mmCIF file of C-alpha atoms in Angstrom:
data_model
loop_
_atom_site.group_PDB
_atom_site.id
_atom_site.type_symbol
_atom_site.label_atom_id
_atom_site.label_comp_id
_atom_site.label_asym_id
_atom_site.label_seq_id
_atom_site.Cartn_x
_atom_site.Cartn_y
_atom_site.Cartn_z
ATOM 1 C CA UNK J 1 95.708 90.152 101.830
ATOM 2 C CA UNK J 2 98.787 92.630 102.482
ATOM 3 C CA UNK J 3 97.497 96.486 103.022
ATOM 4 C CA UNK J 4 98.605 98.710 99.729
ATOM 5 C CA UNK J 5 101.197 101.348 100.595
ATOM 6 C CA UNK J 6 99.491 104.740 100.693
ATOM 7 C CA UNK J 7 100.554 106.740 97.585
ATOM 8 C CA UNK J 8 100.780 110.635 96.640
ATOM 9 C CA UNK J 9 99.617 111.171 93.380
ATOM 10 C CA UNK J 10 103.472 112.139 92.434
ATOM 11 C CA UNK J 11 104.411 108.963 93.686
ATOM 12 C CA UNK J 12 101.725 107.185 91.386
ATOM 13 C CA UNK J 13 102.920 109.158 88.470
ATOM 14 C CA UNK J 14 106.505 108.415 88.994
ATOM 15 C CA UNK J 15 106.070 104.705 89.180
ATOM 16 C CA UNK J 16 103.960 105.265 85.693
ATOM 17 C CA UNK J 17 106.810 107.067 84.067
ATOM 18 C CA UNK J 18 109.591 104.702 85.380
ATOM 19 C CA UNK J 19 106.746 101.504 83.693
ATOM 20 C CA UNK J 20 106.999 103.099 80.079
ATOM 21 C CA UNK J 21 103.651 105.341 79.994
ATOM 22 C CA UNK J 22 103.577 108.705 79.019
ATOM 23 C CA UNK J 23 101.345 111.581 80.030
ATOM 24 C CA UNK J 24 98.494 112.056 77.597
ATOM 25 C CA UNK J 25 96.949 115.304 78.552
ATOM 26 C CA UNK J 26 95.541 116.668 81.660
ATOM 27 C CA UNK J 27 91.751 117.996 82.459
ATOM 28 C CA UNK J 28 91.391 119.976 85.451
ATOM 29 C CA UNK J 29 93.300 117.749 88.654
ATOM 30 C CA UNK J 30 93.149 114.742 86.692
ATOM 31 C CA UNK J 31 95.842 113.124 84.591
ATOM 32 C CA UNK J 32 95.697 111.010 81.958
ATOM 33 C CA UNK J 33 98.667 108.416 81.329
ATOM 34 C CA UNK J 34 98.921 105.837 78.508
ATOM 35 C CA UNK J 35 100.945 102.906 76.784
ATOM 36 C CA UNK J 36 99.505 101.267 73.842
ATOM 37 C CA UNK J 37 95.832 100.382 74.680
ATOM 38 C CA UNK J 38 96.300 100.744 78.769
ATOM 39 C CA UNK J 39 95.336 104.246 80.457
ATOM 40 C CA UNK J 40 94.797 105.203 83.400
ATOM 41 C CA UNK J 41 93.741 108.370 85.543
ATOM 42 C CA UNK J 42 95.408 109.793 88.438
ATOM 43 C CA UNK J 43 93.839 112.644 89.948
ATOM 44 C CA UNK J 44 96.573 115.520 91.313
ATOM 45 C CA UNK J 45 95.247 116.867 94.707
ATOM 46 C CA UNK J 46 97.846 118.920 96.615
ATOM 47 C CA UNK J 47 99.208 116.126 98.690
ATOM 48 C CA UNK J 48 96.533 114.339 99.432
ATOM 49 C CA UNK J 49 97.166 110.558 100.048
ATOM 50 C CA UNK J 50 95.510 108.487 96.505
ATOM 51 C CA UNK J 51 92.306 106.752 97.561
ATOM 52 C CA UNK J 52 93.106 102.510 98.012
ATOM 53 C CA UNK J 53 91.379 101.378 94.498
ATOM 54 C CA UNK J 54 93.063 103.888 92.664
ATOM 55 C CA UNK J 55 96.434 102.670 94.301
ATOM 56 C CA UNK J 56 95.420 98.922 93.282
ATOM 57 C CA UNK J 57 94.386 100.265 89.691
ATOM 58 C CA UNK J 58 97.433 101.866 88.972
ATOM 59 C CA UNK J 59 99.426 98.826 90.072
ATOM 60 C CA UNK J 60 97.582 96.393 88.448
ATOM 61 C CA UNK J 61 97.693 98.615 84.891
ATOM 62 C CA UNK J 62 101.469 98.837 85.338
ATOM 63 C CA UNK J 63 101.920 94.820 86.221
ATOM 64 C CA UNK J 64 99.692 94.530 82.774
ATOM 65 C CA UNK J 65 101.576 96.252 80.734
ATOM 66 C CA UNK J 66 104.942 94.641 81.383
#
């Protein structure tokens, strides 16, 4: 199995945006993103590098809701 890319949060939430979701609300560093039923967190630490499973969540939640 292929290593994910290492994504900034901004990177994860432009990839989000560009898949149809929308930003929900925010709470604290976190952000909350939707489209229909999906959501999905991404948590907004000043350029920090987005732990591995949250990269695989966000791309699997974005393959699922094309």
């Amino acid at each position: 199995m292929p290593k994910l890319p290492r994504w900034t949060a901004t990177e994860a939430e432009r990839a989000l945006l560009h898949a149809g979701f929308e930003h929900l609300r925010s709470k604290g560093s976190h952000r909350i993103y939707g489209k229909g039923n999906l959501r999905v967190t991404v948590p907004f630490h000043s350029g920090a590098a987005l732990h591995p499973k949250i990269v695989k969540q966000v791309r699997e939640i974005i393959d699922e809701a094309r």
